[in-house]
C-alpha positions as semicolon CSV with decimal commas, in nm:
position;residue;x (nm);y (nm);z (nm)
1;M;-14,709;8,512;3,197
2;K;-14,405;8,290;3,160
3;V;-14,385;8,047;2,879
4;R;-14,205;7,717;2,962
5;S;-13,939;7,599;2,711
6;K;-13,958;7,253;2,566
7;P;-13,672;7,009;2,667
8;K;-13,414;6,928;2,397
9;Q;-13,410;6,572;2,271
10;S;-13,082;6,366;2,229
11;D;-12,941;6,357;1,886
12;P;-12,901;5,987;1,795
13;I;-12,641;6,063;1,531
14;R;-12,414;6,221;1,785
15;W;-12,434;5,911;2,004
16;I;-12,361;5,689;1,714
17;I;-12,062;5,895;1,612
18;G;-11,935;5,906;1,971
19;G;-11,978;5,530;2,007
20;F;-11,782;5,464;1,691
21;G;-11,507;5,697;1,813
22;I;-11,476;5,517;2,139
23;L;-11,475;5,185;1,957
24;F;-11,200;5,301;1,725
25;I;-10,998;5,420;2,021
26;L;-11,036;5,085;2,195
27;I;-10,945;4,900;1,877
28;S;-10,642;5,122;1,835
29;L;-10,533;5,058;2,191
30;Y;-10,580;4,686;2,142
31;I;-10,375;4,690;1,825
32;L;-10,112;4,906;1,995
33;F;-10,074;4,680;2,297
34;S;-10,090;4,368;2,083
35;D;-9,808;4,504;1,868
36;L;-9,613;4,596;2,181
37;S;-9,654;4,241;2,304
38;I;-9,542;4,107;1,969
39;Y;-9,242;4,342;1,976
40;R;-9,144;4,234;2,322
41;Q;-9,189;3,870;2,231
42;A;-8,977;3,915;1,921
43;N;-8,700;4,081;2,120
44;R;-8,674;3,780;2,352
45;V;-8,528;3,561;2,073
46;Y;-8,208;3,607;1,878
47;P;-8,228;3,701;1,511
48;A;-8,181;3,441;1,242
49;G;-7,822;3,384;1,131
50;V;-7,670;3,436;1,474
51;S;-7,437;3,159;1,596
52;I;-7,189;3,107;1,877
53;A;-6,878;2,903;1,797
54;S;-7,063;2,767;1,489
55;I;-7,366;2,666;1,703
56;P;-7,679;2,839;1,560
57;V;-7,885;3,023;1,821
58;G;-8,107;3,229;1,587
59;G;-8,473;3,205;1,686
60;L;-8,386;3,090;2,038
61;T;-8,448;3,270;2,361
62;R;-8,160;3,340;2,591
63;A;-8,254;3,044;2,811
64;E;-8,282;2,814;2,510
65;A;-7,950;2,935;2,372
66;E;-7,785;2,880;2,707
67;T;-7,920;2,526;2,726
68;R;-7,806;2,447;2,374
69;L;-7,452;2,574;2,440
70;E;-7,423;2,379;2,762
71;Q;-7,549;2,061;2,596
72;V;-7,301;2,088;2,309
73;F;-6,993;2,184;2,506
74;S;-7,049;1,948;2,796
75;I;-7,001;1,647;2,569
76;P;-6,696;1,452;2,701
77;I;-6,364;1,476;2,523
78;E;-6,220;1,148;2,397
79;L;-5,846;1,115;2,447
80;R;-5,660;0,848;2,252
81;Y;-5,319;0,720;2,356
82;G;-5,217;0,469;2,094
83;E;-5,492;0,206;2,094
84;A;-5,630;0,314;2,431
85;R;-5,937;0,536;2,443
86;M;-6,077;0,727;2,740
87;Q;-6,335;1,001;2,792
88;F;-6,328;1,293;3,031
89;T;-6,563;1,583;3,100
90;P;-6,449;1,935;3,014
91;D;-6,450;2,022;3,384
92;E;-6,199;1,745;3,453
93;L;-5,972;1,891;3,187
94;G;-5,979;2,239;3,339
95;W;-6,223;2,395;3,089
96;R;-6,529;2,609;3,176
97;L;-6,780;2,781;2,947
98;D;-6,919;3,111;3,082
99;T;-7,258;3,110;2,904
100;A;-7,382;3,424;3,080
101;A;-7,082;3,629;2,968
102;T;-7,104;3,476;2,620
103;L;-7,469;3,574;2,572
104;D;-7,416;3,917;2,729
105;S;-7,142;3,978;2,479
106;L;-7,366;3,860;2,193
107;E;-7,658;4,082;2,297
108;A;-7,435;4,384;2,334
109;A;-7,314;4,335;1,979
110;L;-7,659;4,294;1,819
111;P;-7,822;4,604;1,657
112;N;-8,074;4,768;1,892
113;T;-8,414;4,848;1,722
114;G;-8,664;5,033;1,949
115;W;-9,041;5,001;1,952
116;W;-9,089;5,328;1,764
117;Q;-8,879;5,198;1,477
118;H;-9,077;4,877;1,503
119;L;-9,404;5,072;1,463
120;W;-9,268;5,218;1,144
121;G;-9,181;4,874;1,011
122;Q;-8,811;4,884;1,099
123;S;-8,799;4,543;1,271
124;M;-8,473;4,356;1,354
125;T;-8,327;4,196;1,045
126;A;-8,131;3,870;1,014
127;V;-7,766;3,891;1,132
128;N;-7,522;3,647;0,975
129;T;-7,257;3,659;1,248
130;D;-7,070;3,391;1,445
131;F;-6,982;3,510;1,794
132;P;-6,698;3,372;2,010
133;M;-6,746;3,190;2,337
134;Q;-6,630;3,328;2,668
135;V;-6,434;3,040;2,820
136;S;-6,154;2,974;3,065
137;F;-5,895;2,697;3,027
138;N;-5,678;2,620;3,330
139;T;-5,361;2,490;3,165
140;E;-5,199;2,388;3,491
141;A;-5,507;2,199;3,604
142;C;-5,516;2,012;3,274
143;R;-5,145;1,939;3,301
144;A;-5,189;1,806;3,652
145;F;-5,485;1,591;3,543
146;L;-5,284;1,434;3,260
147;A;-4,985;1,381;3,486
148;E;-5,204;1,201;3,741
149;N;-5,435;1,001;3,516
150;I;-5,264;0,947;3,180
151;I;-4,890;0,939;3,225
152;P;-4,874;0,677;3,504
153;R;-5,114;0,450;3,319
154;Y;-5,004;0,476;2,959
155;D;-4,649;0,609;2,942
156;K;-4,401;0,326;2,899
157;P;-4,048;0,396;3,025
158;A;-3,763;0,279;2,809
159;T;-3,568;-0,019;2,942
160;A;-3,199;-0,099;2,941
161;A;-3,027;-0,400;2,793
162;L;-2,977;-0,694;3,026
163;P;-2,708;-0,964;3,016
164;I;-2,800;-1,319;2,923
165;L;-2,628;-1,554;3,164
166;Y;-2,396;-1,823;3,021
167;T;-2,357;-1,625;2,698
168;T;-2,171;-1,315;2,579
169;N;-2,496;-1,150;2,470
170;Y;-2,762;-0,914;2,596
171;T;-3,135;-0,878;2,566
172;P;-3,166;-0,537;2,395
173;G;-3,344;-0,261;2,581
174;Q;-3,690;-0,158;2,464
175;K;-3,792;0,185;2,341
176;G;-4,034;0,380;2,557
177;L;-4,340;0,601;2,502
178;E;-4,381;0,943;2,659
179;L;-4,673;1,186;2,640
180;N;-4,571;1,510;2,470
181;M;-4,730;1,743;2,721
182;G;-4,634;2,059;2,537
183;A;-4,822;1,950;2,224
184;A;-5,106;1,775;2,407
185;L;-5,237;2,080;2,593
186;P;-5,311;2,293;2,281
187;A;-5,468;1,994;2,108
188;I;-5,700;1,935;2,403
189;Q;-5,793;2,303;2,418
190;D;-5,882;2,302;2,048
191;A;-6,106;1,998;2,098
192;L;-6,279;2,162;2,395
193;R;-6,364;2,462;2,178
194;S;-6,497;2,251;1,893
195;P;-6,864;2,142;1,886
196;S;-6,786;1,838;1,673
197;A;-6,415;1,750;1,666
198;R;-6,395;1,630;2,025
199;I;-6,145;1,350;1,978
200;V;-5,776;1,409;2,054
201;N;-5,503;1,174;1,939
202;L;-5,253;1,252;2,211
203;P;-4,907;1,329;2,074
204;V;-4,662;1,067;2,202
205;N;-4,284;1,070;2,174
206;E;-4,080;0,756;2,135
207;T;-3,786;0,748;2,374
208;P;-3,473;0,548;2,286
209;A;-3,381;0,232;2,470
210;L;-3,148;0,294;2,763
211;P;-2,782;0,199;2,736
212;L;-2,649;-0,089;2,932
213;D;-2,594;0,000;3,296
214;P;-2,216;-0,007;3,362
215;A;-2,286;-0,180;3,693
216;N;-2,458;-0,464;3,505
217;L;-2,166;-0,484;3,262
218;E;-1,924;-0,521;3,552
219;V;-2,138;-0,794;3,711
220;F;-2,160;-0,974;3,376
221;L;-1,782;-0,963;3,328
222;K;-1,727;-1,097;3,680
223;Q;-1,981;-1,374;3,616
224;T;-1,794;-1,461;3,296
225;I;-1,471;-1,492;3,493
226;L;-1,642;-1,703;3,760
227;L;-1,800;-1,939;3,506
228;S;-1,465;-1,980;3,328
229;G;-1,325;-2,152;3,634
230;F;-1,014;-1,933;3,635
231;N;-0,908;-1,868;3,996
232;G;-0,610;-1,642;3,938
233;L;-0,596;-1,263;3,922
234;V;-0,792;-1,089;3,646
235;E;-0,776;-0,712;3,601
236;L;-0,977;-0,535;3,331
237;Y;-0,990;-0,171;3,223
238;T;-1,224;-0,041;2,952
239;Q;-1,327;0,307;2,845
240;L;-1,554;0,431;2,569
241;L;-1,364;0,683;2,358
242;P;-1,290;0,964;2,329
243;Q;-1,351;1,049;2,695
244;G;-1,606;0,814;2,844
245;D;-1,607;0,692;3,201
246;A;-1,373;0,401;3,267
247;L;-1,482;0,064;3,404
248;H;-1,192;-0,079;3,604
249;F;-1,191;-0,374;3,841
250;A;-0,978;-0,665;3,958
251;V;-1,070;-1,001;4,110
252;R;-0,854;-1,278;4,252
253;A;-1,012;-1,617;4,308
254;N;-1,337;-1,432;4,237
255;E;-1,284;-1,197;4,531
256;P;-1,251;-0,821;4,471
257;V;-0,904;-0,671;4,469
258;T;-0,807;-0,304;4,458
259;P;-0,719;-0,237;4,092
260;D;-0,382;-0,130;3,951
261;V;-0,174;-0,420;4,065
262;A;0,190;-0,399;3,948
263;Y;0,244;-0,635;3,653
264;S;0,544;-0,731;3,446
265;A;0,480;-0,525;3,136
266;A;0,660;-0,764;2,899
267;S;0,602;-0,647;2,540
268;T;0,319;-0,416;2,644
269;I;0,596;-0,172;2,746
270;K;0,669;-0,126;2,378
271;I;0,372;0,113;2,351
272;P;0,548;0,361;2,588
273;I;0,875;0,308;2,394
274;M;0,698;0,399;2,069
275;V;0,543;0,712;2,226
276;S;0,877;0,821;2,372
277;V;1,062;0,781;2,043
278;F;0,802;0,991;1,860
279;N;0,831;1,250;2,138
280;H;1,202;1,291;2,061
281;L;1,187;1,250;1,684
282;G;1,111;1,526;1,441
283;E;0,905;1,490;1,126
284;P;0,927;1,334;0,880
285;T;0,977;1,003;1,061
286;P;1,291;0,826;0,929
287;D;1,218;0,505;0,741
288;L;1,469;0,326;0,963
289;A;1,283;0,426;1,277
290;L;0,947;0,333;1,125
291;G;1,080;-0,008;1,023
292;W;1,212;-0,078;1,371
293;M;0,879;0,029;1,521
294;R;0,688;-0,203;1,288
295;A;0,909;-0,497;1,382
296;M;0,884;-0,408;1,752
297;I;0,503;-0,388;1,748
298;T;0,393;-0,646;1,491
299;Q;0,666;-0,906;1,545
300;S;0,722;-0,824;1,913
301;D;1,097;-0,831;1,846
302;N;1,322;-0,699;2,121
303;P;1,633;-0,594;1,922
304;P;1,439;-0,325;1,727
305;A;1,316;-0,186;2,059
306;D;1,672;-0,159;2,189
307;A;1,785;-0,005;1,859
308;L;1,517;0,263;1,875
309;M;1,614;0,366;2,229
310;R;1,988;0,361;2,157
311;T;1,957;0,556;1,834
312;Y;1,686;0,813;1,911
313;L;1,686;0,845;2,292
314;D;2,022;0,768;2,453
315;E;2,276;0,498;2,384
316;N;2,312;0,405;2,750
317;L;2,010;0,549;2,931
318;G;1,738;0,513;2,668
319;P;1,507;0,307;2,896
320;L;1,521;0,572;3,167
321;I;1,421;0,841;2,916
322;V;1,114;0,632;2,840
323;T;1,046;0,625;3,215
324;E;1,095;1,002;3,241
325;D;0,847;1,058;2,959
326;M;0,591;0,841;3,137
327;R;0,646;1,040;3,456
328;A;0,587;1,360;3,256
329;L;0,244;1,223;3,161
330;G;0,167;1,153;3,525
331;Y;0,225;0,779;3,525
332;Q;0,395;0,669;3,847
333;N;0,373;0,294;3,795
334;T;0,494;0,248;3,436
335;F;0,866;0,224;3,380
336;L;1,147;0,064;3,183
337;A;1,475;0,023;3,379
338;G;1,694;-0,159;3,131
339;Y;1,739;-0,278;2,774
340;F;1,594;-0,606;2,648
341;Y;1,912;-0,780;2,537
342;A;2,034;-1,070;2,750
343;G;2,253;-0,957;3,034
344;A;2,151;-0,591;3,006
345;P;2,221;-0,413;3,333
346;L;1,945;-0,283;3,555
347;L;1,994;0,093;3,520
348;Q;1,785;0,184;3,824
349;R;1,583;0,003;4,089
350;I;1,244;0,174;4,069
351;Q;0,991;0,167;4,348
352;T;0,631;0,263;4,267
353;P;0,303;0,288;4,457
354;A;0,186;-0,028;4,279
355;N;0,490;-0,250;4,349
356;S;0,495;-0,126;4,709
357;R;0,153;-0,279;4,783
358;T;0,139;-0,553;5,041
359;D;-0,210;-0,686;4,969
360;V;-0,121;-0,818;4,624
361;Y;0,236;-0,872;4,505
362;L;0,308;-1,073;4,190
363;D;0,688;-1,037;4,201
364;P;0,689;-0,832;3,879
365;D;0,994;-0,788;3,659
366;F;1,240;-0,530;3,797
367;Y;1,310;-0,417;3,441
368;N;0,965;-0,316;3,322
369;Q;0,630;-0,278;3,487
370;T;0,295;-0,113;3,430
371;V;-0,063;-0,099;3,558
372;P;-0,379;-0,123;3,344
373;S;-0,513;0,228;3,407
374;E;-0,189;0,395;3,295
375;I;-0,145;0,196;2,976
376;G;-0,516;0,248;2,908
377;D;-0,487;0,623;2,956
378;L;-0,180;0,633;2,731
379;L;-0,374;0,462;2,450
380;A;-0,662;0,706;2,498
381;R;-0,418;0,997;2,462
382;I;-0,284;0,849;2,138
383;Y;-0,642;0,813;2,009
384;R;-0,738;1,171;2,095
385;C;-0,410;1,306;1,958
386;A;-0,474;1,138;1,621
387;A;-0,814;1,309;1,600
388;A;-0,695;1,648;1,732
389;S;-0,743;1,949;1,507
390;D;-0,533;2,178;1,723
391;A;-0,279;2,162;2,007
392;Q;-0,546;2,227;2,273
393;Q;-0,711;1,893;2,189
394;N;-0,381;1,704;2,210
395;D;-0,281;1,591;2,559
396;L;0,008;1,371;2,441
397;F;0,317;1,592;2,441
398;P;0,156;1,876;2,242
399;G;0,411;2,047;2,025
400;S;0,634;1,740;2,016
401;V;0,399;1,462;1,907
402;T;0,172;1,553;1,616
403;P;-0,164;1,407;1,511
404;S;-0,001;1,248;1,205
405;E;0,252;1,075;1,431
406;C;-0,027;0,954;1,658
407;Q;-0,206;0,814;1,353
408;M;0,115;0,631;1,263
409;M;0,112;0,474;1,610
410;L;-0,248;0,361;1,568
411;D;-0,171;0,219;1,224
412;L;0,125;0,024;1,362
413;L;-0,083;-0,118;1,647
414;A;-0,357;-0,212;1,398
415;E;-0,100;-0,413;1,196
416;N;-0,045;-0,640;1,494
417;K;-0,264;-0,930;1,383
418;I;-0,233;-1,242;1,597
419;G;-0,590;-1,380;1,589
420;A;-0,582;-1,432;1,966
421;L;-0,656;-1,260;2,296
422;I;-0,871;-0,947;2,241
423;E;-0,888;-1,014;1,865
424;A;-1,028;-1,362;1,920
425;G;-1,350;-1,226;2,067
426;L;-1,423;-0,978;1,789
427;P;-1,647;-1,030;1,483
428;P;-1,530;-0,909;1,141
429;E;-1,689;-0,568;1,211
430;G;-1,448;-0,509;1,502
431;D;-1,082;-0,421;1,463
432;A;-0,820;-0,410;1,740
433;A;-0,513;-0,186;1,735
434;H;-0,326;-0,350;2,020
435;K;-0,006;-0,481;2,175
436;H;-0,001;-0,811;2,359
437;G;0,255;-0,936;2,602
438;W;0,356;-1,250;2,787
439;T;0,681;-1,398;2,900
440;S;0,812;-1,691;3,101
441;D;0,916;-1,626;3,459
442;L;1,232;-1,752;3,629
443;D;1,073;-2,094;3,672
444;G;1,036;-2,119;3,296
445;L;0,656;-2,118;3,315
446;L;0,397;-1,875;3,188
447;H;0,221;-1,691;3,469
448;T;0,111;-1,352;3,324
449;M;-0,060;-1,258;2,998
450;S;-0,170;-0,914;2,884
451;D;-0,329;-0,736;2,591
452;A;-0,380;-0,362;2,560
453;G;-0,560;-0,205;2,267
454;I;-0,807;0,028;2,104
455;V;-1,104;-0,156;1,955
456;A;-1,289;0,011;1,664
457;T;-1,651;-0,100;1,625
458;P;-1,972;0,022;1,456
459;G;-2,111;0,109;1,800
460;G;-1,813;0,316;1,907
461;D;-1,442;0,285;1,976
462;Y;-1,314;0,184;2,317
463;I;-1,003;0,103;2,517
464;L;-0,966;-0,253;2,646
465;I;-0,684;-0,363;2,876
466;I;-0,677;-0,714;3,023
467;F;-0,410;-0,862;3,252
468;I;-0,435;-1,209;3,402
469;N;-0,198;-1,387;3,638
470;S;-0,191;-1,732;3,786
471;P;0,040;-1,853;4,066
472;Q;0,043;-2,191;3,892
473;Q;0,138;-2,247;3,532
474;L;-0,088;-2,049;3,302
475;F;-0,170;-2,242;2,987
476;F;-0,202;-2,018;2,684
477;D;-0,525;-2,174;2,558
478;E;-0,689;-2,126;2,896
479;G;-0,587;-1,761;2,910
480;N;-0,673;-1,700;2,544
481;W;-1,026;-1,837;2,594
482;L;-1,085;-1,600;2,885
483;F;-0,946;-1,301;2,694
484;A;-1,170;-1,375;2,396
485;R;-1,476;-1,426;2,612
486;L;-1,426;-1,101;2,802
487;S;-1,351;-0,918;2,478
488;Q;-1,678;-1,032;2,321
489;V;-1,883;-0,944;2,628
490;I;-1,755;-0,587;2,602
491;Y;-1,792;-0,571;2,222
492;N;-2,157;-0,672;2,250
493;A;-2,214;-0,419;2,531
494;F;-2,117;-0,137;2,294
495;N;-2,292;-0,294;1,992
496;L;-2,631;-0,400;2,123
497;E;-2,791;-0,370;1,779
498;N;-2,525;-0,583;1,611
499;Q;-2,408;-0,841;1,863
500;A;-2,155;-1,110;1,792
501;A;-2,232;-1,474;1,866
502;W;-1,991;-1,690;2,062
503;L;-1,844;-1,949;1,830
504;G;-1,598;-2,108;2,070
505;S;-1,653;-2,420;2,275
């Protein structure tokens, strides 16, 4: 007979233990996933101490950091040009911040702590590091923007001096302002990179006032002649030394005339005589020759001129040697064909391009003639010769005429003090080394006056040659007034910062 076994009963303790085990497992999983969530949340923000271009981003998510950077570096840049102020966006100035590349670079540089290290308490620590921005700056775009928006509006071009009608003076030119583009671009770039210093005082250069336009000077001189009421022939030649461009014109009854009319040279021819004698004299210069030159230039005496040519050139043909020397310098219209003494024979009848003109003929002296450009060029050669340090800089008979001899010539011309003509228009600061000339014609009247000189001034030295001629009698005071007026107009043109005032009536 089979005996039936009794069913086993559940052990409550085992169920309790199993329940607690499952509970502990669930709690562990909860803690594990909670910690994973915390880890992931922590890794979405940047560690404390991290900054980009001095902008702190620690504790911010990537999106928050991106927003902060864009807010800071989108602030307009203030540009200041003198007292003017203007604001422009970074985009207008050719600047762009690449926030994505900036943050990618930051994240790649941060230490990487995994979850396993996190479980063992090795969480990300603070990082005290400032990271650079990833930006682009289009220099050419910024340059173009400034050229289009700043320069036309705020640059101020320098202006030139302008004549003041009815005077001998000028309104001085004004200095200008010019943006220094080369220095402005780096300054703007620095401001664009700065979170706080976003003001740029644009570097501006001051440009000097422009010199007087030679065309305006010529117009002013012609206006001066017109307002003087003189209706004869006026020819003027001026040149800034040592080798400036020449201003040369002639007017007759206020109508233009081709320059280099043939004039009776009168005593102006004594400058070529002096040059020719020095060309044929050796050093040291004899006292006798120097004395005759002084009398010839400062007293305008004729006998010393004849004595110089007879003694040091040729007893009979001295004047023609002067002419030959002028031809050697390239002067075709300047000549001396006889001595000065009364009854001296005409050694040669000389025809020149100037005295062959048919448009203007003043019936000049057969014995001596010149034109303003040639006597002006001769004076310029004397000036350069005196300053020459070697033969290559001397274009006045190099090897024969020395700088010391040229300086003697300038000194002699400077001793010629008459207080009239070119001198009369100069203030005390100006000094003329010159030779004047005038003579009565066959009718016994004065028709031609001339003055040729080098004027030394604070603003620069210059050549000034003036010839005037009137078909009627030329009164000295009338001619002298015009010479002085023209002389002062030119002096003031070269001395705009220290102009002379007209003191005459």
